[in-house]
Amino acid sequence: MAELIHPEEKIEIKAAVTKPITKIALIGNPNSGKSSLFNQLTGLNQKVGNFPGVTVDKKTGICQLAPQQKARIIDLPGTYSLYPKSLDEKVIIDLLYNQQSDLYPDLVIVTADASNLKRNLLLFTQLVDLQIPAVLALNMMDVAEKDGVKINMEQLQQDLGVPIIPVNARTGSGIAALKIVISQQLPVPNRAFFQIPEEFSGLIKPIRQYFNLQTDYLAWHFAHQYKNLTFLSETDKRFLSDLLGQYSFNSNTLQASETINRYTLINELLLDSVRVEKADTNEKFSNRLDQILTHKIWGYLIFFGVLFMMFQAIFAWATYPMDLIDEGITAINNFIQARFDGPLINLLTEGVIAGLGGILIFIPQIALLFAFIAILEETGYMARVTFMMDKIMRKFGLNGKSIVPLISGVACAVPAVMAARNIDNWKDRMITIFVTPLMSCSARIPVYTVLIALVVPEKYYLGFLNLQGMVLMGLYLLGFTAAVLSAWVMKLILKARERSYFIMEFPVYKMPRWKNVGLTIIEKVKAFVFEAGKVIIAISIILWVMASYGPGNRVAQAEQTVQQQAQQYNWTPAETSLHLSTQKLEASYAGVLGRAMEPVIRPLGFDWKIGIALLTSFAAREVFVGTISTIYSVGDEENIKTIKEKLLSEKDEAGQIFFTPARAFSLLIFYVFAMQCMSTLAVVYRETKSWKWPIMQLFYMSGLAYVCSFIVYQIFK
Amino acid sequence: MQKRKSVRDLKVGESGTICCLNDPEMSLKLLEMGCIPGTPVKLNSKAPLGDPITIIVNDYTLSLRLDEAGTILLK
């Protein structure tokens, strides 16, 4: 090829094209302001995914460092050291110790809380010993100053051997300086904080050679943690375990002495550069507040007040946007149906768009719920709640932190299962995820309301205690009791992989950072819509097909019969279309399945019509009311009253009223327990990364529902 | 042999100095959180039901269960 371009120019062009985006990992203690810093650096350019092979969220974002320079920021789970204790934290070592990983960083930003420098520096010194280029972002300088902590920056920078940038992740000050520093090529830190004991040098050398590692300290971590490193092959692991067998390598003792050595060194270091001049006022303020907020009586009262407010918000405020979404979806469907016709259009409107509506309608509730949870987390109050609830929850195999998912479950199990991610103990987390769907979610409300209206008289006791309201509350309590008791059973069955502990930093009370709250909401809503949405739409389509087509030409025959009857009895077009939909549904595959189910559900008092409703409820429980009104041809302008009248006039084969209290209660109990939510199963699969859990849930909850309904029906009938 | 006093035995507001940790597995976590032998520790508060508790160590508040506090022995 002729040299058309001058060699130097060519190199320059090539460099500009192939210059890779710098990968920057963000690491730090929990509560060190890491997430705020991530939000400051990346704003709305965030993406949430999963780390390969695990359920832990992987947040990455693009940061514009300079006009021509971008960096990819990878937000790692908060951790106190490079010896991970929870599954979430294990992600960190998998990423930092595997140079072949796509996410292996060119640089790490370590965030540290300046008001608690000692503990924050432990992780920092470990990272420096790995010799990855690092910057220390010293956060919360304002808090430290208020506490009377004076830091000599120059001295500290010299002692630590890496650039230190004071930042305020709340206000954004210092971010520009941080960007300038990270846009430059930083040298590998040349300071070592820890000496590997002499007697293990014979162990380190072969590990370094075998894996081609750059530092002794990395080899040291391979020796400690090879079992946790997913990127090592079985041969690699056997090599390490054989090698370790030749040494008396006690990982626990060695880690303990390493930690003590590091702290000793950090203490000495900080003597030079940090002076504390007056007592810590911030801590005192928090402590005073805690005397009220974690008080024996006030503590619980305030907590229940907060819960009450949360539910009010979720139930009352969320209805307006939910109605709007519902109306919007109906309007779109009507618009399309008025202009086009045909099976494909029906699939689009009744299958896809209706399914989509079933997802979108939950957005207001999910957004509100996560707004509340984010605010409670941000202020530091959530830590107090888990603290107050831990002893009670522990009795049932749960953990103080399980309270958040359980409470959220009353709104919707989908975000609640996602909220269980805060629980770092594997067993506690699995039990929490397993029992959360037993909490009565808001989708059960329409079913409860219709059936209660049907069989519970509207009576008042003491002038204000509404009997129907009390039954409703009873159903919620029933769900909660079932959740707690199931947790207790699970506790006995499930084998623990790790020990349960509750060692947790008690954060200082703070004002919430609204930007973080907003970003959390966006992130959770996105995760829900895209992850659970896929499954719901698929199921909606399947259900639509089952309800629209039947074996042979049965559906066409049903259509003909209705047309004939319409002429015969002089039905209005509205009446005709009502009968049409009822007859078609009966003739469809869904109707056939309902009939086939009948022998199984007969002992519960249900007939094939309810069978169809149970089947369609599987897409989402609130579909029950719609299905029932279709089957009993209530008409489009359904409301609870007309449904009630229609159901009350329904007769069984012997001419008796079909919906007896026994049948209605049996159905109610069924809806309290049964797992009838594709979205929840989809989310549980996503969170546990295995079909084992959702399948177990499906069988356990449906079995429980069946047995309890059976008992209720047999007793009351 | 008399049982060593641990953080568990402190009264609210009372302080002590950490001597050692007697549970090898739990100690790693506690060490990382700054419960280093020789460090002063103060029992700050108890949860309404008496467990867990909060302690102040290295100028910050740490909450832990009584069982865990029992593994932090005092001088």
PDB file of C-alpha atoms in Angstrom, chain A residues 350-549:
ATOM      1  CA  GLU A 350     -55.450  -6.913  24.491  1.00  0.00           C
ATOM      2  CA  GLY A 351     -52.172  -8.766  24.824  1.00  0.00           C
ATOM      3  CA  VAL A 352     -49.197  -6.437  24.574  1.00  0.00           C
ATOM      4  CA  ILE A 353     -50.603  -3.025  25.487  1.00  0.00           C
ATOM      5  CA  ALA A 354     -52.828  -4.411  28.233  1.00  0.00           C
ATOM      6  CA  GLY A 355     -49.818  -6.287  29.605  1.00  0.00           C
ATOM      7  CA  LEU A 356     -47.730  -3.144  29.380  1.00  0.00           C
ATOM      8  CA  GLY A 357     -50.426  -1.273  31.247  1.00  0.00           C
ATOM      9  CA  GLY A 358     -50.258  -3.881  33.985  1.00  0.00           C
ATOM     10  CA  ILE A 359     -46.598  -2.989  34.462  1.00  0.00           C
ATOM     11  CA  LEU A 360     -46.750   0.754  34.046  1.00  0.00           C
ATOM     12  CA  ILE A 361     -49.576   1.117  36.530  1.00  0.00           C
ATOM     13  CA  PHE A 362     -47.233   0.069  39.349  1.00  0.00           C
ATOM     14  CA  ILE A 363     -44.701   2.784  38.630  1.00  0.00           C
ATOM     15  CA  PRO A 364     -46.231   5.405  40.961  1.00  0.00           C
ATOM     16  CA  GLN A 365     -46.293   2.973  43.882  1.00  0.00           C
ATOM     17  CA  ILE A 366     -42.785   1.732  43.262  1.00  0.00           C
ATOM     18  CA  ALA A 367     -41.498   5.271  42.891  1.00  0.00           C
ATOM     19  CA  LEU A 368     -43.161   6.445  46.098  1.00  0.00           C
ATOM     20  CA  LEU A 369     -42.097   3.423  48.075  1.00  0.00           C
ATOM     21  CA  PHE A 370     -38.488   3.781  47.036  1.00  0.00           C
ATOM     22  CA  ALA A 371     -38.609   7.523  47.647  1.00  0.00           C
ATOM     23  CA  PHE A 372     -39.585   6.770  51.247  1.00  0.00           C
ATOM     24  CA  ILE A 373     -37.031   4.022  51.668  1.00  0.00           C
ATOM     25  CA  ALA A 374     -34.296   6.154  50.115  1.00  0.00           C
ATOM     26  CA  ILE A 375     -35.110   9.060  52.440  1.00  0.00           C
ATOM     27  CA  LEU A 376     -35.136   6.777  55.482  1.00  0.00           C
ATOM     28  CA  GLU A 377     -31.789   5.315  54.402  1.00  0.00           C
ATOM     29  CA  GLU A 378     -30.273   8.684  53.583  1.00  0.00           C
ATOM     30  CA  THR A 379     -31.191  10.245  56.895  1.00  0.00           C
ATOM     31  CA  GLY A 380     -29.776   7.295  58.825  1.00  0.00           C
ATOM     32  CA  TYR A 381     -33.143   6.417  60.348  1.00  0.00           C
ATOM     33  CA  MET A 382     -33.324   3.013  58.668  1.00  0.00           C
ATOM     34  CA  ALA A 383     -30.269   1.871  60.635  1.00  0.00           C
ATOM     35  CA  ARG A 384     -32.215   2.673  63.823  1.00  0.00           C
ATOM     36  CA  VAL A 385     -35.250   0.743  62.637  1.00  0.00           C
ATOM     37  CA  THR A 386     -33.212  -2.361  61.914  1.00  0.00           C
ATOM     38  CA  PHE A 387     -31.545  -1.872  65.300  1.00  0.00           C
ATOM     39  CA  MET A 388     -34.905  -1.789  67.099  1.00  0.00           C
ATOM     40  CA  MET A 389     -36.368  -4.725  65.203  1.00  0.00           C
ATOM     41  CA  ASP A 390     -33.386  -7.075  65.138  1.00  0.00           C
ATOM     42  CA  LYS A 391     -34.155  -9.013  68.298  1.00  0.00           C
ATOM     43  CA  ILE A 392     -37.783  -9.634  67.341  1.00  0.00           C
ATOM     44  CA  MET A 393     -36.989 -10.587  63.769  1.00  0.00           C
ATOM     45  CA  ARG A 394     -34.119 -12.853  64.782  1.00  0.00           C
ATOM     46  CA  LYS A 395     -36.491 -15.181  66.619  1.00  0.00           C
ATOM     47  CA  PHE A 396     -38.060 -15.985  63.258  1.00  0.00           C
ATOM     48  CA  GLY A 397     -34.900 -16.554  61.285  1.00  0.00           C
ATOM     49  CA  LEU A 398     -34.955 -13.063  59.897  1.00  0.00           C
ATOM     50  CA  ASN A 399     -32.790 -10.095  60.643  1.00  0.00           C
ATOM     51  CA  GLY A 400     -33.378  -6.469  61.605  1.00  0.00           C
ATOM     52  CA  LYS A 401     -32.825  -5.523  58.019  1.00  0.00           C
ATOM     53  CA  SER A 402     -35.656  -7.830  56.855  1.00  0.00           C
ATOM     54  CA  ILE A 403     -38.166  -5.307  58.145  1.00  0.00           C
ATOM     55  CA  VAL A 404     -37.677  -3.122  55.077  1.00  0.00           C
ATOM     56  CA  PRO A 405     -38.691  -5.744  52.484  1.00  0.00           C
ATOM     57  CA  LEU A 406     -41.523  -7.010  54.672  1.00  0.00           C
ATOM     58  CA  ILE A 407     -43.002  -3.539  55.002  1.00  0.00           C
ATOM     59  CA  SER A 408     -42.471  -2.773  51.335  1.00  0.00           C
ATOM     60  CA  GLY A 409     -44.257  -6.021  50.522  1.00  0.00           C
ATOM     61  CA  VAL A 410     -47.540  -4.457  51.557  1.00  0.00           C
ATOM     62  CA  ALA A 411     -47.277  -2.153  48.574  1.00  0.00           C
ATOM     63  CA  CYS A 412     -45.829  -4.567  46.070  1.00  0.00           C
ATOM     64  CA  ALA A 413     -43.609  -7.625  46.415  1.00  0.00           C
ATOM     65  CA  VAL A 414     -41.561  -6.642  43.380  1.00  0.00           C
ATOM     66  CA  PRO A 415     -39.704  -3.660  44.851  1.00  0.00           C
ATOM     67  CA  ALA A 416     -39.759  -5.399  48.236  1.00  0.00           C
ATOM     68  CA  VAL A 417     -37.776  -8.351  46.948  1.00  0.00           C
ATOM     69  CA  MET A 418     -35.340  -5.891  45.418  1.00  0.00           C
ATOM     70  CA  ALA A 419     -35.051  -4.122  48.788  1.00  0.00           C
ATOM     71  CA  ALA A 420     -33.830  -7.370  50.379  1.00  0.00           C
ATOM     72  CA  ARG A 421     -30.500  -6.675  48.755  1.00  0.00           C
ATOM     73  CA  ASN A 422     -29.533  -4.670  51.830  1.00  0.00           C
ATOM     74  CA  ILE A 423     -29.312  -7.871  53.861  1.00  0.00           C
ATOM     75  CA  ASP A 424     -25.741  -9.058  53.699  1.00  0.00           C
ATOM     76  CA  ASN A 425     -26.244 -12.485  55.223  1.00  0.00           C
ATOM     77  CA  TRP A 426     -27.140 -15.033  52.544  1.00  0.00           C
ATOM     78  CA  LYS A 427     -29.508 -17.150  54.630  1.00  0.00           C
ATOM     79  CA  ASP A 428     -31.360 -14.186  56.119  1.00  0.00           C
ATOM     80  CA  ARG A 429     -31.701 -12.670  52.672  1.00  0.00           C
ATOM     81  CA  MET A 430     -33.060 -15.854  51.064  1.00  0.00           C
ATOM     82  CA  ILE A 431     -35.604 -16.349  53.846  1.00  0.00           C
ATOM     83  CA  THR A 432     -36.706 -12.735  53.538  1.00  0.00           C
ATOM     84  CA  ILE A 433     -37.128 -13.005  49.773  1.00  0.00           C
ATOM     85  CA  PHE A 434     -38.976 -16.280  50.208  1.00  0.00           C
ATOM     86  CA  VAL A 435     -41.585 -14.993  52.649  1.00  0.00           C
ATOM     87  CA  THR A 436     -42.055 -11.419  51.407  1.00  0.00           C
ATOM     88  CA  PRO A 437     -44.746 -12.299  48.779  1.00  0.00           C
ATOM     89  CA  LEU A 438     -46.957 -13.563  51.619  1.00  0.00           C
ATOM     90  CA  MET A 439     -47.428  -9.984  52.750  1.00  0.00           C
ATOM     91  CA  SER A 440     -50.702  -8.776  51.262  1.00  0.00           C
ATOM     92  CA  CYS A 441     -49.746  -6.501  48.396  1.00  0.00           C
ATOM     93  CA  SER A 442     -51.851  -3.734  46.936  1.00  0.00           C
ATOM     94  CA  ALA A 443     -52.860  -5.883  43.948  1.00  0.00           C
ATOM     95  CA  ARG A 444     -54.880  -8.020  46.328  1.00  0.00           C
ATOM     96  CA  ILE A 445     -56.969  -5.039  47.416  1.00  0.00           C
ATOM     97  CA  PRO A 446     -59.444  -5.131  44.491  1.00  0.00           C
ATOM     98  CA  VAL A 447     -60.023  -8.849  45.084  1.00  0.00           C
ATOM     99  CA  TYR A 448     -60.417  -8.343  48.833  1.00  0.00           C
ATOM    100  CA  THR A 449     -62.819  -5.435  48.353  1.00  0.00           C
ATOM    101  CA  VAL A 450     -65.093  -7.261  45.943  1.00  0.00           C
ATOM    102  CA  LEU A 451     -65.291 -10.448  47.988  1.00  0.00           C
ATOM    103  CA  ILE A 452     -65.644  -8.719  51.343  1.00  0.00           C
ATOM    104  CA  ALA A 453     -68.450  -6.582  49.952  1.00  0.00           C
ATOM    105  CA  LEU A 454     -70.065  -9.817  48.849  1.00  0.00           C
ATOM    106  CA  VAL A 455     -70.173 -11.681  52.149  1.00  0.00           C
ATOM    107  CA  VAL A 456     -69.363  -9.354  55.037  1.00  0.00           C
ATOM    108  CA  PRO A 457     -72.251  -7.118  56.105  1.00  0.00           C
ATOM    109  CA  GLU A 458     -71.543  -3.422  56.429  1.00  0.00           C
ATOM    110  CA  LYS A 459     -71.950  -3.271  60.179  1.00  0.00           C
ATOM    111  CA  TYR A 460     -70.480  -0.853  62.674  1.00  0.00           C
ATOM    112  CA  TYR A 461     -69.385  -1.654  66.173  1.00  0.00           C
ATOM    113  CA  LEU A 462     -68.917   1.060  68.825  1.00  0.00           C
ATOM    114  CA  GLY A 463     -69.930   3.536  66.178  1.00  0.00           C
ATOM    115  CA  PHE A 464     -66.647   3.524  64.269  1.00  0.00           C
ATOM    116  CA  LEU A 465     -65.320  -0.024  63.978  1.00  0.00           C
ATOM    117  CA  ASN A 466     -66.375  -1.110  60.539  1.00  0.00           C
ATOM    118  CA  LEU A 467     -66.758  -4.874  60.287  1.00  0.00           C
ATOM    119  CA  GLN A 468     -65.639  -4.941  56.665  1.00  0.00           C
ATOM    120  CA  GLY A 469     -62.564  -2.901  57.564  1.00  0.00           C
ATOM    121  CA  MET A 470     -61.754  -5.289  60.372  1.00  0.00           C
ATOM    122  CA  VAL A 471     -61.967  -8.275  58.060  1.00  0.00           C
ATOM    123  CA  LEU A 472     -59.647  -6.481  55.658  1.00  0.00           C
ATOM    124  CA  MET A 473     -57.170  -5.852  58.457  1.00  0.00           C
ATOM    125  CA  GLY A 474     -57.508  -9.487  59.491  1.00  0.00           C
ATOM    126  CA  LEU A 475     -56.461 -10.573  56.011  1.00  0.00           C
ATOM    127  CA  TYR A 476     -53.351  -8.393  56.214  1.00  0.00           C
ATOM    128  CA  LEU A 477     -52.489  -9.832  59.621  1.00  0.00           C
ATOM    129  CA  LEU A 478     -53.035 -13.323  58.265  1.00  0.00           C
ATOM    130  CA  GLY A 479     -50.519 -12.653  55.507  1.00  0.00           C
ATOM    131  CA  PHE A 480     -48.010 -11.244  57.967  1.00  0.00           C
ATOM    132  CA  THR A 481     -48.417 -14.191  60.350  1.00  0.00           C
ATOM    133  CA  ALA A 482     -47.947 -16.631  57.482  1.00  0.00           C
ATOM    134  CA  ALA A 483     -44.782 -14.774  56.417  1.00  0.00           C
ATOM    135  CA  VAL A 484     -43.271 -14.824  59.883  1.00  0.00           C
ATOM    136  CA  LEU A 485     -44.154 -18.459  60.581  1.00  0.00           C
ATOM    137  CA  SER A 486     -42.849 -19.553  57.189  1.00  0.00           C
ATOM    138  CA  ALA A 487     -39.620 -17.727  57.953  1.00  0.00           C
ATOM    139  CA  TRP A 488     -39.354 -19.657  61.190  1.00  0.00           C
ATOM    140  CA  VAL A 489     -39.805 -22.970  59.366  1.00  0.00           C
ATOM    141  CA  MET A 490     -37.256 -21.955  56.740  1.00  0.00           C
ATOM    142  CA  LYS A 491     -34.810 -21.111  59.495  1.00  0.00           C
ATOM    143  CA  LEU A 492     -34.923 -24.743  60.622  1.00  0.00           C
ATOM    144  CA  ILE A 493     -34.609 -26.160  57.111  1.00  0.00           C
ATOM    145  CA  LEU A 494     -32.090 -23.935  55.422  1.00  0.00           C
ATOM    146  CA  LYS A 495     -28.397 -24.508  55.995  1.00  0.00           C
ATOM    147  CA  ALA A 496     -26.427 -21.347  56.634  1.00  0.00           C
ATOM    148  CA  ARG A 497     -23.489 -20.639  54.399  1.00  0.00           C
ATOM    149  CA  GLU A 498     -22.197 -17.840  56.561  1.00  0.00           C
ATOM    150  CA  ARG A 499     -22.723 -16.898  60.167  1.00  0.00           C
ATOM    151  CA  SER A 500     -25.432 -14.362  60.847  1.00  0.00           C
ATOM    152  CA  TYR A 501     -24.121 -11.210  62.428  1.00  0.00           C
ATOM    153  CA  PHE A 502     -25.290  -7.700  62.983  1.00  0.00           C
ATOM    154  CA  ILE A 503     -22.142  -5.629  63.121  1.00  0.00           C
ATOM    155  CA  MET A 504     -23.126  -2.364  61.534  1.00  0.00           C
ATOM    156  CA  GLU A 505     -21.984   1.198  61.562  1.00  0.00           C
ATOM    157  CA  PHE A 506     -24.543   3.520  63.104  1.00  0.00           C
ATOM    158  CA  PRO A 507     -24.534   6.490  60.756  1.00  0.00           C
ATOM    159  CA  VAL A 508     -24.901  10.024  62.051  1.00  0.00           C
ATOM    160  CA  TYR A 509     -28.278  11.620  61.268  1.00  0.00           C
ATOM    161  CA  LYS A 510     -28.144  13.696  58.093  1.00  0.00           C
ATOM    162  CA  MET A 511     -30.416  15.579  55.767  1.00  0.00           C
ATOM    163  CA  PRO A 512     -31.276  13.437  52.737  1.00  0.00           C
ATOM    164  CA  ARG A 513     -29.507  14.263  49.496  1.00  0.00           C
ATOM    165  CA  TRP A 514     -32.393  14.759  47.106  1.00  0.00           C
ATOM    166  CA  LYS A 515     -30.343  14.036  44.034  1.00  0.00           C
ATOM    167  CA  ASN A 516     -29.550  10.584  45.434  1.00  0.00           C
ATOM    168  CA  VAL A 517     -33.198  10.000  46.258  1.00  0.00           C
ATOM    169  CA  GLY A 518     -34.204  10.963  42.719  1.00  0.00           C
ATOM    170  CA  LEU A 519     -31.584   8.771  41.103  1.00  0.00           C
ATOM    171  CA  THR A 520     -32.573   5.811  43.299  1.00  0.00           C
ATOM    172  CA  ILE A 521     -36.171   6.165  42.162  1.00  0.00           C
ATOM    173  CA  ILE A 522     -35.211   6.303  38.490  1.00  0.00           C
ATOM    174  CA  GLU A 523     -32.937   3.309  38.891  1.00  0.00           C
ATOM    175  CA  LYS A 524     -35.512   1.126  40.677  1.00  0.00           C
ATOM    176  CA  VAL A 525     -38.319   2.005  38.292  1.00  0.00           C
ATOM    177  CA  LYS A 526     -36.100   1.229  35.325  1.00  0.00           C
ATOM    178  CA  ALA A 527     -35.064  -2.111  36.791  1.00  0.00           C
ATOM    179  CA  PHE A 528     -38.711  -3.002  37.416  1.00  0.00           C
ATOM    180  CA  VAL A 529     -40.020  -1.961  34.013  1.00  0.00           C
ATOM    181  CA  PHE A 530     -37.312  -3.658  32.001  1.00  0.00           C
ATOM    182  CA  GLU A 531     -36.596  -6.777  34.023  1.00  0.00           C
ATOM    183  CA  ALA A 532     -40.040  -7.774  35.268  1.00  0.00           C
ATOM    184  CA  GLY A 533     -41.728  -6.213  32.255  1.00  0.00           C
ATOM    185  CA  LYS A 534     -40.276  -8.718  29.808  1.00  0.00           C
ATOM    186  CA  VAL A 535     -41.870 -11.631  31.646  1.00  0.00           C
ATOM    187  CA  ILE A 536     -45.232  -9.945  32.174  1.00  0.00           C
ATOM    188  CA  ILE A 537     -45.610  -9.093  28.505  1.00  0.00           C
ATOM    189  CA  ALA A 538     -44.729 -12.622  27.496  1.00  0.00           C
ATOM    190  CA  ILE A 539     -47.330 -14.039  29.881  1.00  0.00           C
ATOM    191  CA  SER A 540     -49.946 -11.509  28.784  1.00  0.00           C
ATOM    192  CA  ILE A 541     -49.493 -12.630  25.205  1.00  0.00           C
ATOM    193  CA  ILE A 542     -49.816 -16.292  26.145  1.00  0.00           C
ATOM    194  CA  LEU A 543     -52.944 -15.598  28.168  1.00  0.00           C
ATOM    195  CA  TRP A 544     -54.423 -13.601  25.341  1.00  0.00           C
ATOM    196  CA  VAL A 545     -53.858 -16.447  22.908  1.00  0.00           C
ATOM    197  CA  MET A 546     -55.386 -18.910  25.359  1.00  0.00           C
ATOM    198  CA  ALA A 547     -58.438 -16.752  25.905  1.00  0.00           C
ATOM    199  CA  SER A 548     -58.942 -15.945  22.211  1.00  0.00           C
ATOM    200  CA  TYR A 549     -58.539 -19.308  20.550  1.00  0.00           C
TER     201      TYR A 549
END
